[in-house]
PDB file of C-alpha atoms in Angstrom:
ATOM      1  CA  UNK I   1     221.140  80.681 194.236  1.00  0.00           C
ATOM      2  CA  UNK I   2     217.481  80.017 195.136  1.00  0.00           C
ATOM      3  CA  UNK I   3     217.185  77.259 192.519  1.00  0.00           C
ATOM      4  CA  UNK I   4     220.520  75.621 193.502  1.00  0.00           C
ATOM      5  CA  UNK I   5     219.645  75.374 197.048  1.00  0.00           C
ATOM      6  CA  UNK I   6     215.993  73.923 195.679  1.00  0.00           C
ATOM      7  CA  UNK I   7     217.851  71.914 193.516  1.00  0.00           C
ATOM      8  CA  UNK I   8     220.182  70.364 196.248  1.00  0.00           C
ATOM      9  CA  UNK I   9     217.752  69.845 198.223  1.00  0.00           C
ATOM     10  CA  UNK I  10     215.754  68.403 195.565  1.00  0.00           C
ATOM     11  CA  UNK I  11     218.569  65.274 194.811  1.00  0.00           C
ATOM     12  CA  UNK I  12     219.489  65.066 199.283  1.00  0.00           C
ATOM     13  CA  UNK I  13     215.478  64.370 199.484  1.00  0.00           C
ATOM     14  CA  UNK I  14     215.962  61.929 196.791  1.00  0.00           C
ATOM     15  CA  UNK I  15     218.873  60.300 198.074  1.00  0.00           C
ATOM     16  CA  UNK I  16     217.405  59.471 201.166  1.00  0.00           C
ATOM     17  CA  UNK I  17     213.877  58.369 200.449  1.00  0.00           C
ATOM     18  CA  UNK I  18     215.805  55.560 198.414  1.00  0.00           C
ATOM     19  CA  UNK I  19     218.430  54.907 200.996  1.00  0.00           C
ATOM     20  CA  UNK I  20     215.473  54.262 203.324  1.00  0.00           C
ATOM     21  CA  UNK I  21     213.760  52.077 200.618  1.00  0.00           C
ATOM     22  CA  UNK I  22     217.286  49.907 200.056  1.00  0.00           C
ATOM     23  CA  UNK I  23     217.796  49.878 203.475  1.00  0.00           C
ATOM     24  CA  UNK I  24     214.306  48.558 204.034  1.00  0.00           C
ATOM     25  CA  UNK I  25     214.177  45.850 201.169  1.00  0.00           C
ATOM     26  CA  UNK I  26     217.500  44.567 202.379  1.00  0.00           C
ATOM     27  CA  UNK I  27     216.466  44.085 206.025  1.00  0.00           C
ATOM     28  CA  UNK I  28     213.744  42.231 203.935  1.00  0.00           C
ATOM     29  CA  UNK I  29     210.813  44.603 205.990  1.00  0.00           C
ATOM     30  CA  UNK I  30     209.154  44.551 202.956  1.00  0.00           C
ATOM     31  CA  UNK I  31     207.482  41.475 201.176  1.00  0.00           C
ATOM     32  CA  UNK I  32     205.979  41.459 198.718  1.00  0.00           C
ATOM     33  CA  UNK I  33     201.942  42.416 198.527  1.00  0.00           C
ATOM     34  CA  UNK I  34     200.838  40.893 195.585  1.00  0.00           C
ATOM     35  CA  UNK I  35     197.670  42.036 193.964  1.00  0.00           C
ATOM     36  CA  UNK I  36     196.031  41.302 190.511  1.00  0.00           C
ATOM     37  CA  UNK I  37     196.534  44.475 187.805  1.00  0.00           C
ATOM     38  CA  UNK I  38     197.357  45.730 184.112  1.00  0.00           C
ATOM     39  CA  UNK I  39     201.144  46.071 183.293  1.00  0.00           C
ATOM     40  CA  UNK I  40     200.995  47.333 180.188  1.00  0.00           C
ATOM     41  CA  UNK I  41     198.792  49.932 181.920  1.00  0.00           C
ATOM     42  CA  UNK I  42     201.235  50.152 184.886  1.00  0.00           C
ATOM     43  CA  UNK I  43     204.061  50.681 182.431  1.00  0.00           C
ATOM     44  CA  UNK I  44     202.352  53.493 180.313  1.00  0.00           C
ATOM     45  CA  UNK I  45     201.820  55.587 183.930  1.00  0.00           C
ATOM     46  CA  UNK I  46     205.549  55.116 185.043  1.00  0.00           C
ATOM     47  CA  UNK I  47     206.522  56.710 181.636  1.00  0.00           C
ATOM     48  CA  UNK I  48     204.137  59.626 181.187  1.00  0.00           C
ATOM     49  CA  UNK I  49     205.300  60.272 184.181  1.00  0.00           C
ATOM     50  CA  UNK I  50     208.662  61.228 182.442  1.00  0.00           C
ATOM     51  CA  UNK I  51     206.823  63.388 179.662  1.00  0.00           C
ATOM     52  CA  UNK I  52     208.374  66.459 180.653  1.00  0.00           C
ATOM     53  CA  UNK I  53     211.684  65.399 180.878  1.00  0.00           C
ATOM     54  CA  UNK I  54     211.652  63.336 177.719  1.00  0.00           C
ATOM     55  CA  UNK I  55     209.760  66.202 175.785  1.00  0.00           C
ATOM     56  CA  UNK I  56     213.018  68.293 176.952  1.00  0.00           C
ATOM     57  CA  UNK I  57     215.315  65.920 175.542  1.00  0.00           C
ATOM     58  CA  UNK I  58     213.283  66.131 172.680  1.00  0.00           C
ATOM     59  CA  UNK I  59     213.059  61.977 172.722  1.00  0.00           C
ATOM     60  CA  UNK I  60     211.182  59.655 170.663  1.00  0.00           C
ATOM     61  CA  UNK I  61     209.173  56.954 172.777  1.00  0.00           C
ATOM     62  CA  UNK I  62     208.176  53.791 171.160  1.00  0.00           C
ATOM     63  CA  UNK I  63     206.245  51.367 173.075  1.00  0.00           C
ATOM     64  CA  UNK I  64     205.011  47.908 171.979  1.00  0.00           C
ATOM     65  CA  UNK I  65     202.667  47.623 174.925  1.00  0.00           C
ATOM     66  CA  UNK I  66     199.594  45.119 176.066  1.00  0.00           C
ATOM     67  CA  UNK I  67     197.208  44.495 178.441  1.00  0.00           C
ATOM     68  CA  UNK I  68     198.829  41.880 180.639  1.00  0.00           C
ATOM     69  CA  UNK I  69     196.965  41.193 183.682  1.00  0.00           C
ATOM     70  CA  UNK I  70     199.856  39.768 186.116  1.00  0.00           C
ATOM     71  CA  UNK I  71     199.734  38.865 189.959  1.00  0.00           C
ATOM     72  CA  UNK I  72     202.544  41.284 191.585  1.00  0.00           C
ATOM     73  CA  UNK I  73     203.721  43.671 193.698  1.00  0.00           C
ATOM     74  CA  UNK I  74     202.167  46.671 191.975  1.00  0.00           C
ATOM     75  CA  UNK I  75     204.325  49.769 193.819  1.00  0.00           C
ATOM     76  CA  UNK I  76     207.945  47.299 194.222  1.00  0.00           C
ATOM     77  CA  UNK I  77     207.446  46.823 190.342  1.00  0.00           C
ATOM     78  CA  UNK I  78     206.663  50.880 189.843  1.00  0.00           C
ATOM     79  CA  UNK I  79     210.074  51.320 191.769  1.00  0.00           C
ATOM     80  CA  UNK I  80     211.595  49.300 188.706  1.00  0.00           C
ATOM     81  CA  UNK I  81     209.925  50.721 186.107  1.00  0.00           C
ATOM     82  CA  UNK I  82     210.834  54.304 187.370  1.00  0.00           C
ATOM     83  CA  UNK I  83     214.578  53.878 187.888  1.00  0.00           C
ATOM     84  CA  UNK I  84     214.553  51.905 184.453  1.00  0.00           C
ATOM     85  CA  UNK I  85     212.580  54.616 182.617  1.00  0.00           C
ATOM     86  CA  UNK I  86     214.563  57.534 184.291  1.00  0.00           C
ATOM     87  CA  UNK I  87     217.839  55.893 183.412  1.00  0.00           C
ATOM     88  CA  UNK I  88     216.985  55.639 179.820  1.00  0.00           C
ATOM     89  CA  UNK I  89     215.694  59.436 179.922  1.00  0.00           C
ATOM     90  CA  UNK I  90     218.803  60.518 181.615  1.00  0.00           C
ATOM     91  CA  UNK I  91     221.984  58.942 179.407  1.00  0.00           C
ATOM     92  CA  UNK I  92     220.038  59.095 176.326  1.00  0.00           C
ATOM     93  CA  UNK I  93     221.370  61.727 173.463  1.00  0.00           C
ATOM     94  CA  UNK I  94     219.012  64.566 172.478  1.00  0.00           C
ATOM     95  CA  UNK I  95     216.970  63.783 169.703  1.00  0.00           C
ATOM     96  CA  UNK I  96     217.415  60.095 170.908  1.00  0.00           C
ATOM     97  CA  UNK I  97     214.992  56.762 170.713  1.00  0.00           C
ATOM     98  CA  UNK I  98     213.691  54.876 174.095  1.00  0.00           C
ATOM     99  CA  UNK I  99     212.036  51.553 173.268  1.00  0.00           C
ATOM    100  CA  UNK I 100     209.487  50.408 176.199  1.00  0.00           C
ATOM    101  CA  UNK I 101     207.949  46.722 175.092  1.00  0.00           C
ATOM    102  CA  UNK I 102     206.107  43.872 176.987  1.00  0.00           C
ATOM    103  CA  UNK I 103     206.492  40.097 175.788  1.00  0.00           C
ATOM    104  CA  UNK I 104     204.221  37.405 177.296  1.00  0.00           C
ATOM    105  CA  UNK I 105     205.795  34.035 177.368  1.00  0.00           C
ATOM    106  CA  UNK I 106     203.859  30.764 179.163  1.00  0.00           C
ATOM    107  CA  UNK I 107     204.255  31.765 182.620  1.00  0.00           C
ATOM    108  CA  UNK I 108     206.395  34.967 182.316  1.00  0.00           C
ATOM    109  CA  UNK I 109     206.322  37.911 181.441  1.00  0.00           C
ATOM    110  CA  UNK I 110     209.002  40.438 180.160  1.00  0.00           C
ATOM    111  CA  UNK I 111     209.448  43.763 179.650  1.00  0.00           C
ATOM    112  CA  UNK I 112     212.565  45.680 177.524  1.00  0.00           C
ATOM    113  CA  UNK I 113     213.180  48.874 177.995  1.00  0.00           C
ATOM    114  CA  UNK I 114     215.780  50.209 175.362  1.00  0.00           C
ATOM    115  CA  UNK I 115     217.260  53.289 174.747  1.00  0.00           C
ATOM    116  CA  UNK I 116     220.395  54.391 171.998  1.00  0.00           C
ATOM    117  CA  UNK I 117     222.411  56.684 174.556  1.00  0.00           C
ATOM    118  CA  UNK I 118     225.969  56.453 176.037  1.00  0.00           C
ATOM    119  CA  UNK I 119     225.872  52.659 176.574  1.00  0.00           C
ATOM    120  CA  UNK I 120     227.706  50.814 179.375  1.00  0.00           C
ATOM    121  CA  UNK I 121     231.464  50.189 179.631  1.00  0.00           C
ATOM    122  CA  UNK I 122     232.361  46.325 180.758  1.00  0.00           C
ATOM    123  CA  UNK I 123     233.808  47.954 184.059  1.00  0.00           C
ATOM    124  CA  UNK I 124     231.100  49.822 184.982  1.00  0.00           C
ATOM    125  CA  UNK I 125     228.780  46.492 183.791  1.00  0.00           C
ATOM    126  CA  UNK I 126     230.692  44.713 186.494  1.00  0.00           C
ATOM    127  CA  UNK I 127     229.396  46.976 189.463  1.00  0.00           C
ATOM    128  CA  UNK I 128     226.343  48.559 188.171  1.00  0.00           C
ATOM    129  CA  UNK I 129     223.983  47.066 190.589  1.00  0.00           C
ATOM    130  CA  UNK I 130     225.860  48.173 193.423  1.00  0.00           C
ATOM    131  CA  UNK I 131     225.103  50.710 196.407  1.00  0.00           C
ATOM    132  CA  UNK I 132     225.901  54.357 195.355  1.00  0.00           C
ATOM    133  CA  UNK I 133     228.518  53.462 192.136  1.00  0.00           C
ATOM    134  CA  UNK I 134     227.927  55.615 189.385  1.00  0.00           C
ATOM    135  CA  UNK I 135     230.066  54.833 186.321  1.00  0.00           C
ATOM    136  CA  UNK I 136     229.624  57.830 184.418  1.00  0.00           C
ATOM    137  CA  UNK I 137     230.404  60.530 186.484  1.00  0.00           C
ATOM    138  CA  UNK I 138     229.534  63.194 184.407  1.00  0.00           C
ATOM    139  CA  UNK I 139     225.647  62.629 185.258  1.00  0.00           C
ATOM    140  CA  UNK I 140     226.831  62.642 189.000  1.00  0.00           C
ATOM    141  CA  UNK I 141     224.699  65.374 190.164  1.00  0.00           C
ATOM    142  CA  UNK I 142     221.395  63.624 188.596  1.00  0.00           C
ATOM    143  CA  UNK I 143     221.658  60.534 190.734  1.00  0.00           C
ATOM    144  CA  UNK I 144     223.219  59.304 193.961  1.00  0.00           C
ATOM    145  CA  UNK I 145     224.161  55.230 192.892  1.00  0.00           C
ATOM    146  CA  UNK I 146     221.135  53.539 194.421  1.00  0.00           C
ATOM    147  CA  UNK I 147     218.441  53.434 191.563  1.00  0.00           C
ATOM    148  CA  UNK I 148     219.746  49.759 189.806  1.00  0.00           C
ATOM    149  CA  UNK I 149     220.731  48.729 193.258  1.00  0.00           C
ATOM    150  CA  UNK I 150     216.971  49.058 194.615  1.00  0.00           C
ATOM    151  CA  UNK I 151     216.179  47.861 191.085  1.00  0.00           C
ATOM    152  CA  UNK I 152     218.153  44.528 191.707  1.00  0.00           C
ATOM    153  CA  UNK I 153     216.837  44.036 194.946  1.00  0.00           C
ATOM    154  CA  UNK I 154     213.206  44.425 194.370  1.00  0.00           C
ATOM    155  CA  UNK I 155     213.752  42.144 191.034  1.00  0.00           C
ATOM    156  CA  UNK I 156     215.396  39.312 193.572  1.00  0.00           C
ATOM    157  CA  UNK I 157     212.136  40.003 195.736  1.00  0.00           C
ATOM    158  CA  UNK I 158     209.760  39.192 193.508  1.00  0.00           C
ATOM    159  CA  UNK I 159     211.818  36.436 192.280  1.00  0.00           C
ATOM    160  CA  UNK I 160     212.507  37.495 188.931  1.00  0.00           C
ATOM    161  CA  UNK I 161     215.738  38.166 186.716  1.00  0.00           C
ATOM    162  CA  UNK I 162     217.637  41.095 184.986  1.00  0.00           C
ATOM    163  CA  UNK I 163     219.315  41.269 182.099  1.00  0.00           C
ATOM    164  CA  UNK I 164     221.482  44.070 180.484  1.00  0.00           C
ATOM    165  CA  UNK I 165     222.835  44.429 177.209  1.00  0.00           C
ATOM    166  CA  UNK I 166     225.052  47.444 175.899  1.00  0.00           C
ATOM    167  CA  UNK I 167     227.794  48.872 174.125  1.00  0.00           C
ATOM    168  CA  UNK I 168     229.433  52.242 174.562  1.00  0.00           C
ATOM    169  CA  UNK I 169     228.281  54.914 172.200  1.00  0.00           C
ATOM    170  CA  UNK I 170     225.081  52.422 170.826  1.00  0.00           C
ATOM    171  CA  UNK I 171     222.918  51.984 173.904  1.00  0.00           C
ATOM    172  CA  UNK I 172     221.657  49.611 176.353  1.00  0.00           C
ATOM    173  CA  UNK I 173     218.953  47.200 177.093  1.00  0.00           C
ATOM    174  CA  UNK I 174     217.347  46.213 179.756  1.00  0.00           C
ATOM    175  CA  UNK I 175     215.150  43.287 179.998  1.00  0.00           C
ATOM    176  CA  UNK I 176     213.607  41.788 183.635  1.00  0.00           C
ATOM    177  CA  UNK I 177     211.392  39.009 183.619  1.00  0.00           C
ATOM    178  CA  UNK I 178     208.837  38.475 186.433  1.00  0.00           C
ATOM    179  CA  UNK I 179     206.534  35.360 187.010  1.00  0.00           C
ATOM    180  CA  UNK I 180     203.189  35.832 185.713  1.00  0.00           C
ATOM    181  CA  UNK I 181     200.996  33.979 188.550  1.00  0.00           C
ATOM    182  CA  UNK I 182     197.723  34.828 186.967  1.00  0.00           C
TER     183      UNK I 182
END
């Protein structure tokens, strides 16, 4: 009972500190602070930060990562890189693959994050990036419908773009690119 309560608690926390961050970005309070830093390096912390949970799922990581200096919003960009990274975690199979790679190209950059799980339906494509919809409501209790919805917003921010590519029962791929001011 003790850890369902904790649990609970755990995901109603959750909920809210990104209800207040939505909330927040929409009402455009927050602008972007834009400060010179690694990506590659950025990307590596967001992930290990998933160890635990990947190591669970007993998932292989592959990452095609560089140093990348860019000029961004360090902690809106972490915000994308964890809802990304926790997505992949979270509908990928046991035993599964998660791909994490960074692509310079002349004033952008671009980073893929890949993993070979459920995949994404065309319905559920259509409304993804929308407040609290959850297509596959079997992973209900993990997540409350905000994560790709603050994920959208912050990529509109800092003016940048997302792409998604999937198919049921093969994966999906994600790939945003962000201006690299450097």
């Amino acid at each position: 009972y003790a850890k369902g309560v904790t649990d609970a608690s755990r995901r109603l926390a959750d909920m809210i500190t990104n209800i207040l961050k939505l909330n927040r970005l929409e009402k455009q309070q927050i602008y972007p602070k834009t400060e010179e830093y690694d990506l590659g390096e950025q990307l590596c912390e967001c992930l290990l930060s998933f160890e635990q949970t990947w190591e669970e799922k007993e998932l292989e990581i592959e990452t095609d990562l560089e140093d990348i200096m860019i000029y961004q919003d360090k902690e809106l960009l972490s915000l994308v890189w964890n809802n990304l990274f926790s997505n992949a975690i979270k509908f990928s199979n046991t035993n599964g693959h998660i791909f994490v790679q960074i692509k310079k190209k002349e004033n952008r950059v671009e980073v893929i994050v890949k993993d070979e799980g459920c995949g994404i339906g065309k319905d559920v494509g259509k409304h993804m990036f929308e407040k609290f919809y959850q297509g596959d409501t079997s992973h209900a209790t993990e997540g409350n419908g905000l994560g790709l919805a603050l994920v959208k917003k912050v990529i509109d921010i800092v003016e940048g773009d997302i792409f998604v590519s999937s198919e049921l029962g093969k994966g999906t791929t994600f790939t945003v690119r962000i201006l690299n001011t450097e």
